[in-house]
Amino acid sequence: MKILDMPPFAPVLMESTRAMGYSLESAVADIIDNSIAANASNIDIQFSPYDAVPFISILDNGDGMTKEQINDAMRYGSQSSLNIRDSKDLGRFGLGLKTASLSQCRCLTVITKQGRRIEARRWDLDEIYEKGTWALLSLNSEEIHAIPQFQTQLKSLKSGTLVLWEKLDRMLNGAKATDKLMSKQMEYVREHLALVFHRYLAGEPGITKLTIQMNGLKIEPKDPFLIGRSTVFQADEKFMIEGYPVEVSSFMLPHVSNLTKKEKAALGGTEGLTKDQGFYIYRNKRLLVWGTWFRMHRKDELSKLARIRVDVPNALDHLWTLDIRKSTAVPPDVIKSNLARIVDRISEGSKRAWTFRGKREISDNGSHLWSKTKIRDGVVYNLNREHVLLQLLEETLNQEQKKLLENYLRLAEGNLPLNQLYVDLNNEEQVNVRKEKDAEREAIETVETILANISDSPMRDAQIRLIMQTDPFCNYRNIVDMLAKELDS
């Protein structure tokens, strides 16, 4: 048997790998993964359509690379995906730097510095096409110092790496206004990085706090869980897969009526709340995949507040069928079986949060204004005939008036504007009949009227206790305190 050495033809392979499907924002995020692995704490992204050669540069203050390390970094397939990696490593296939960069540009330059030692390498697709070989360019000192971004960004650092993209054909070819187009595209990058690296930007325990600037403006973390405002739906869980921990945290976003405009915008508005519900998969606290239930639950309006954070170590990459772009991952059955239990509970909790306006109305204690009855074809909502205010009203009516009132209540129950309410809720409309302060004031006035009407009742104390447990009066601390004083007196 004869063995033939068949190396790939460089121009064809390198042009082909440009079509792996990287977006600009996922390509930039892939470069930042390398910076984090190199222990960087500051990353400076610069872009300009106005230079003689429009560019995007990504500078970090990490460890930098030796001559051998930068050669390996620029080699295609420099590390096997089967190798055991450092627990902080965010890479996998040894392709990210090259495939991510050259998916956006035709000329990639990497300059790295460790003290006084500086090394620079360049892949230029036009040069490779002309020569027909794997022509990696090694820049000399004069060529390095002639690069403006080196002089203004990397030169002053003790150590670090500068990644420079030029010949931005994918972004700028055919553009009528390159400045507007680049600014718009880089704004997408800003939003993407704010979400994907939000735990690094916020500085969670156990990881180095990261600062990312874009053209001098700091990127603020975008927390998809609104931690501090959301409800932790259940206790955090941890289960072991092949000896490695997988940690799960479940969050319930506040009802849309309790979100500020800024919070709604951060969550993506109307589309974002529905589209981004579900699992958020983190690998070493870097967000990989989000806004999916992995076919374990259907996306719907009633579960749109539910978000589940799953932390997995890179040691389990082989189970997740993670792609080169780190933008798709599929959980294995062994993990799915553990997550399925959580899905049912958190989606049910989200339904309750949508069904009731606030947390206080979820309680089954007391007497509600509305009662829900399950029937064969669904559910029926009726006004609660046992409500204390309705009973007091009926005591003042004769039989004919009671009949008229009952007819009116049935008419109201049978003509609820459910379709319009559903449309309004889907469009994030504020479906609140009263502002909170107005509603409380009206509730206080109603309680005062009730107290005046039962002043001579022998069942007065029992009726006051009933009011204290009745919706909506039980929802207001001021009313409960007022009724408690009435009992004491």
XYZ file of C-alpha atoms in Angstrom:
489
model
C 0.000 0.000 0.000
C 1.302 3.400 -0.966
C 0.548 6.482 1.141
C -0.010 9.747 -0.687
C 0.456 13.049 1.121
C -2.405 15.281 -0.068
C -2.175 18.708 1.615
C -5.102 20.998 0.799
C -4.648 23.696 -1.821
C -4.291 26.850 0.286
C -6.250 29.400 -1.827
C -9.248 27.093 -2.230
C -9.415 25.958 1.405
C -8.947 29.424 2.874
C -11.587 30.932 0.594
C -13.964 28.076 1.451
C -13.618 28.511 5.204
C -14.798 32.105 4.833
C -18.291 30.701 4.249
C -18.664 29.051 7.663
C -21.441 31.452 8.567
C -19.783 33.876 10.966
C -21.583 37.138 11.525
C -19.458 40.191 12.289
C -20.477 40.114 15.949
C -19.765 36.384 16.398
C -16.385 36.821 14.702
C -15.370 39.617 17.089
C -16.587 37.552 20.065
C -14.382 34.664 18.914
C -11.302 36.915 19.015
C -12.229 38.110 22.512
C -12.382 34.464 23.639
C -8.659 34.242 22.869
C -7.998 37.427 24.834
C -9.792 36.035 27.889
C -7.800 32.797 27.631
C -4.653 34.964 27.606
C -5.674 36.531 30.960
C -6.571 39.929 29.491
C -8.471 42.391 31.692
C -8.811 45.191 29.117
C -9.869 44.947 25.486
C -9.917 47.934 23.152
C -11.826 47.654 19.876
C -11.206 50.329 17.263
C -12.764 50.762 13.842
C -12.598 53.406 11.136
C -13.877 53.630 7.556
C -11.935 56.849 6.990
C -8.338 55.594 7.006
C -6.456 54.912 3.781
C -7.236 51.260 4.536
C -10.475 50.908 6.575
C -9.869 48.605 9.532
C -11.146 46.920 12.663
C -8.630 46.235 15.428
C -8.945 44.294 18.673
C -6.252 44.918 21.284
C -5.845 43.114 24.605
C -3.439 43.472 27.513
C -3.073 39.723 27.987
C 0.028 37.572 28.255
C 1.070 37.942 24.622
C 2.711 35.107 22.651
C 6.163 33.778 21.947
C 7.447 33.189 18.408
C 6.368 29.553 18.560
C 2.958 30.387 20.027
C 2.053 32.968 17.378
C 3.106 30.537 14.641
C 0.803 27.902 16.143
C -1.996 30.447 16.554
C -1.834 31.298 12.833
C -1.709 27.647 11.740
C -5.000 26.064 10.632
C -6.029 23.324 13.059
C -3.346 24.220 15.571
C -4.949 22.204 18.378
C -7.112 19.090 18.380
C -10.627 19.403 19.758
C -9.940 16.132 21.613
C -7.116 17.615 23.681
C -7.664 18.303 27.367
C -7.828 22.081 27.764
C -7.237 24.554 30.532
C -10.470 25.117 32.445
C -10.449 28.803 31.349
C -9.952 28.040 27.649
C -12.837 29.288 25.504
C -11.513 27.756 22.260
C -12.087 24.292 20.870
C -10.957 23.552 17.297
C -7.821 25.689 16.903
C -9.454 27.541 14.005
C -11.251 30.515 15.564
C -8.625 33.239 15.097
C -8.217 32.476 11.390
C -11.728 31.494 10.332
C -13.447 34.239 12.347
C -11.089 36.955 11.122
C -10.913 35.954 7.457
C -14.682 35.557 7.309
C -14.783 39.360 7.579
C -11.573 40.530 5.912
C -8.990 39.468 3.334
C -5.989 40.594 5.327
C -5.376 39.454 8.914
C -2.400 40.794 10.874
C -1.586 39.633 14.402
C 1.068 41.472 16.417
C 2.015 40.220 19.854
C 4.312 41.648 22.511
C 6.062 40.264 25.586
C 8.296 42.907 27.107
C 10.672 43.983 24.344
C 9.984 40.964 22.153
C 7.549 41.669 19.323
C 6.332 39.197 16.728
C 3.909 39.777 13.854
C 2.312 37.434 11.322
C -0.071 38.091 8.447
C -2.437 36.098 6.275
C -3.210 38.011 3.065
C -5.655 36.103 0.873
C -4.653 38.052 -2.232
C -1.006 37.071 -1.635
C -1.972 33.435 -1.081
C -4.089 33.383 -4.244
C -1.178 34.778 -6.225
C 1.436 32.367 -4.835
C -0.829 29.322 -4.479
C 0.863 28.272 -1.211
C 0.390 28.623 2.566
C 2.275 31.902 2.463
C 2.201 33.151 6.046
C 4.020 36.481 6.184
C 6.381 37.233 9.056
C 6.754 40.998 9.429
C 10.089 42.551 10.356
C 10.579 45.335 12.883
C 10.362 48.103 10.288
C 7.117 46.750 8.855
C 5.625 46.370 12.346
C 6.459 49.942 13.359
C 4.913 51.206 10.119
C 1.498 49.912 11.214
C -0.395 52.875 12.761
C -2.434 50.685 15.122
C 0.742 49.234 16.614
C 2.117 52.709 17.325
C -1.107 54.033 18.882
C -2.334 50.924 20.690
C 0.066 48.056 21.387
C 3.458 49.768 21.627
C 2.880 51.260 25.087
C 1.728 47.976 26.686
C 4.064 45.686 28.605
C 2.399 42.682 26.982
C -0.593 42.036 24.798
C -1.858 41.133 21.354
C -3.272 43.235 18.525
C -5.543 41.637 15.911
C -5.953 43.827 12.830
C -8.539 43.281 10.084
C -8.043 45.066 6.759
C -9.585 44.700 3.279
C -13.047 44.451 4.814
C -14.691 43.094 1.685
C -17.627 41.371 3.417
C -18.679 44.533 5.210
C -17.839 47.384 2.847
C -17.983 46.128 -0.732
C -20.818 47.865 -2.559
C -21.638 50.173 0.360
C -22.852 53.648 -0.604
C -22.013 55.218 2.760
C -19.249 53.193 4.404
C -19.213 55.291 7.579
C -22.921 54.773 8.278
C -22.771 51.092 7.401
C -19.754 50.413 9.605
C -21.219 52.350 12.532
C -24.467 50.414 12.273
C -22.710 47.047 12.061
C -20.446 47.844 14.997
C -23.465 48.818 17.087
C -24.716 45.253 16.577
C -21.294 44.091 17.775
C -21.603 46.266 20.904
C -25.016 44.765 21.772
C -23.771 41.243 21.129
C -20.668 41.594 23.310
C -22.669 43.231 26.097
C -24.813 40.084 26.271
C -22.345 37.288 25.474
C -19.689 38.498 27.956
C -22.036 40.128 30.496
C -20.780 37.997 33.373
C -17.167 38.959 32.621
C -18.108 42.620 32.244
C -19.987 42.542 35.557
C -17.064 40.823 37.293
C -18.600 37.709 38.796
C -16.675 35.854 41.528
C -14.184 33.372 40.152
C -13.390 35.238 36.927
C -11.257 38.254 36.077
C -13.380 41.359 35.561
C -13.215 42.405 31.946
C -13.415 45.903 30.479
C -14.239 46.263 26.791
C -14.169 49.610 25.014
C -15.243 50.365 21.478
C -13.813 53.541 19.982
C -13.301 54.781 23.526
C -16.821 54.003 24.807
C -17.125 51.381 27.529
C -19.475 48.453 26.887
C -21.862 47.890 29.808
C -23.034 44.368 30.698
C -26.490 43.335 29.492
C -27.966 40.969 32.077
C -30.690 38.815 30.445
C -32.004 37.696 33.848
C -32.373 41.107 35.538
C -30.785 39.599 38.643
C -31.999 41.505 41.676
C -35.344 42.259 40.030
C -36.318 38.764 38.909
C -37.624 35.933 41.024
C -35.380 32.928 41.567
C -37.953 30.320 40.708
C -36.328 27.433 42.521
C -33.138 26.606 44.361
C -30.015 26.301 42.230
C -29.291 22.750 41.154
C -26.059 20.935 40.394
C -25.711 17.542 38.784
C -22.619 15.633 37.735
C -21.957 14.476 34.162
C -18.865 12.299 33.635
C -17.489 13.672 36.883
C -17.947 17.338 35.929
C -20.567 19.691 37.455
C -23.421 21.217 35.452
C -25.115 24.038 37.366
C -28.662 25.272 36.694
C -30.327 28.475 37.939
C -33.945 29.360 37.153
C -35.244 32.927 36.849
C -38.650 34.489 36.374
C -38.585 38.005 34.909
C -40.932 40.588 36.437
C -44.291 41.002 34.738
C -44.038 43.403 31.812
C -46.145 45.985 33.649
C -43.414 46.157 36.302
C -40.548 46.681 33.864
C -39.097 50.114 33.171
C -38.668 51.319 29.590
C -34.909 50.827 29.926
C -35.348 47.261 31.165
C -37.784 46.443 28.359
C -35.334 47.808 25.799
C -32.484 45.775 27.337
C -34.617 42.632 27.093
C -35.308 43.248 23.412
C -38.770 44.779 23.693
C -41.837 42.943 22.443
C -39.945 40.580 20.193
C -37.130 39.921 22.650
C -39.263 38.780 25.569
C -40.921 36.081 23.485
C -37.946 35.179 21.279
C -35.347 35.002 24.069
C -37.240 32.854 26.578
C -35.803 29.487 27.520
C -32.305 28.198 28.157
C -29.117 30.264 28.327
C -26.113 27.981 27.958
C -22.798 29.241 29.372
C -19.429 27.647 28.801
C -16.972 28.924 31.393
C -19.461 31.783 31.982
C -19.330 32.837 28.331
C -22.806 32.784 26.750
C -22.983 30.361 23.833
C -26.639 29.714 23.029
C -29.772 31.425 24.259
C -33.480 31.780 23.580
C -34.281 28.102 23.005
C -36.129 25.324 24.822
C -34.279 22.607 22.861
C -37.686 21.238 21.796
C -38.554 20.428 25.406
C -41.177 23.159 25.535
C -43.013 25.329 23.035
C -42.291 29.044 22.959
C -45.484 30.864 23.859
C -46.687 34.044 25.473
C -47.320 32.425 28.846
C -43.747 31.183 29.282
C -42.038 34.287 27.916
C -40.844 35.356 31.378
C -38.969 32.110 32.046
C -35.190 31.967 31.596
C -32.908 29.156 32.752
C -29.155 29.585 33.110
C -27.049 26.462 32.546
C -23.311 26.508 33.320
C -21.229 23.787 31.691
C -17.428 23.300 31.773
C -15.401 23.022 28.561
C -14.546 19.445 29.543
C -18.046 18.463 28.322
C -17.723 20.073 24.870
C -17.813 16.674 23.183
C -21.327 16.072 24.521
C -22.798 19.327 23.217
C -21.856 19.021 19.500
C -20.517 22.557 19.690
C -19.818 24.098 16.283
C -16.744 26.098 15.238
C -18.566 29.429 15.556
C -19.660 28.523 19.105
C -23.172 29.643 18.233
C -25.028 26.316 18.212
C -25.015 23.517 20.741
C -27.313 20.567 21.388
C -27.601 19.086 24.887
C -27.079 15.321 25.108
C -29.841 13.079 26.458
C -28.077 12.715 29.796
C -28.341 16.499 30.338
C -31.791 16.812 28.723
C -33.266 14.367 31.212
C -32.110 16.571 34.095
C -33.324 19.787 32.455
C -36.780 18.431 31.524
C -37.902 18.444 35.178
C -37.025 22.121 35.505
C -38.782 23.147 32.296
C -42.222 22.061 33.501
C -41.922 23.870 36.813
C -40.568 27.164 35.526
C -42.989 27.395 32.590
C -45.891 26.865 34.976
C -44.514 29.625 37.216
C -44.303 31.966 34.235
C -47.937 31.269 33.395
C -48.961 32.294 36.902
C -46.926 35.495 36.671
C -48.696 36.364 33.391
C -52.136 35.375 34.657
C -51.835 37.609 37.709
C -50.605 41.174 37.653
C -48.183 40.835 40.528
C -46.759 38.476 43.080
C -49.354 39.367 45.699
C -52.156 38.006 43.505
C -50.586 34.597 43.095
C -51.453 33.619 46.651
C -54.474 31.357 47.084
C -55.266 32.903 50.473
C -58.286 35.137 50.874
C -61.118 35.951 48.501
C -60.424 37.057 44.910
C -62.526 39.281 42.699
C -62.550 36.612 40.007
C -62.901 32.844 40.233
C -61.622 30.388 37.625
C -63.497 27.166 36.903
C -62.151 24.385 34.708
C -64.612 22.885 32.247
C -64.294 20.225 29.542
C -63.410 22.744 26.809
C -61.132 24.986 28.878
C -61.762 27.446 31.714
C -64.462 29.943 32.633
C -63.904 33.165 34.594
C -66.695 34.451 36.838
C -66.959 37.325 39.256
C -66.798 35.960 42.773
C -70.356 36.051 44.193
C -68.934 35.544 47.700
C -66.944 38.771 47.596
C -67.655 40.820 50.706
C -68.424 44.013 48.779
C -70.944 42.256 46.521
C -72.654 40.649 49.500
C -72.950 43.986 51.298
C -74.398 45.544 48.142
C -77.017 42.796 47.788
C -78.137 43.343 51.375
C -79.309 46.832 50.367
C -81.295 45.620 47.315
C -84.778 44.179 46.891
C -85.417 41.071 44.820
C -86.005 42.938 41.549
C -82.795 44.944 41.976
C -80.833 41.804 42.841
C -82.105 40.191 39.636
C -80.993 43.211 37.581
C -77.556 43.156 39.226
C -77.120 39.434 38.572
C -78.085 39.905 34.911
C -75.509 42.681 34.586
C -72.771 40.556 36.180
C -73.470 37.643 33.825
C -73.471 40.012 30.859
C -70.065 41.366 31.895
C -68.662 37.846 32.416
C -69.903 36.674 29.024
C -68.397 39.576 27.118
C -64.840 39.833 28.390
C -62.626 41.361 25.625
C -60.261 38.369 25.709
C -59.048 38.686 22.117
C -58.160 42.344 22.526
C -56.487 41.682 25.880
C -54.390 38.930 24.271
C -53.310 41.267 21.473
C -52.442 44.042 23.929
C -50.422 41.705 26.137
C -48.506 40.364 23.140
C -47.687 43.953 22.164
C -46.415 44.682 25.687
C -49.226 47.167 26.284
C -49.733 48.357 29.824
C -53.055 46.646 30.513
C -53.599 48.308 33.880
C -57.012 49.784 34.536
C -55.700 52.048 37.285
C -52.348 53.393 38.321
C -51.188 51.828 41.564
C -51.688 54.993 43.646
C -55.159 55.597 42.208
C -56.151 51.980 42.771
C -55.021 52.116 46.413
C -56.860 55.380 47.043
C -60.076 53.969 45.583
C -59.669 50.773 47.622
C -59.295 52.829 50.838
C -62.440 54.825 50.005
C -64.342 51.589 49.407
C -63.201 50.106 52.729
C -64.261 53.278 54.562
C -67.710 52.997 52.958
C -67.973 49.332 53.975
C -66.973 50.136 57.573
C -69.654 52.824 57.741
C -72.273 50.348 56.506
C -71.370 47.629 59.018
C -70.887 49.877 62.051
C -73.972 48.395 63.752
C -73.530 44.839 62.529
C -73.185 42.151 65.228
C -70.821 40.349 62.813
C -68.636 43.420 62.417
C -65.377 41.846 63.649
C -65.835 38.758 61.456
C -66.610 40.937 58.460
C -63.498 43.061 59.043
C -61.346 39.914 59.206
C -62.927 38.770 55.950
C -62.107 42.120 54.300
C -58.486 41.775 55.426
C -58.281 38.559 53.377
C -60.233 39.828 50.380
C -58.831 40.906 47.032
C -57.848 43.693 46.391
C -57.889 45.055 49.961
C -55.462 42.435 51.280
C -52.887 43.693 48.762
C -52.410 47.066 50.452
C -50.484 47.315 53.710
C -52.120 50.633 54.607
C -55.597 49.078 54.387
C -54.606 46.009 56.391
C -53.115 48.222 59.117
C -56.258 50.394 59.147
C -58.508 47.336 59.524
C -56.274 45.921 62.251
C -56.723 49.146 64.240
C -60.490 48.872 63.758
C -60.404 45.407 65.325
C -58.287 46.631 68.242
C -60.737 49.450 68.933
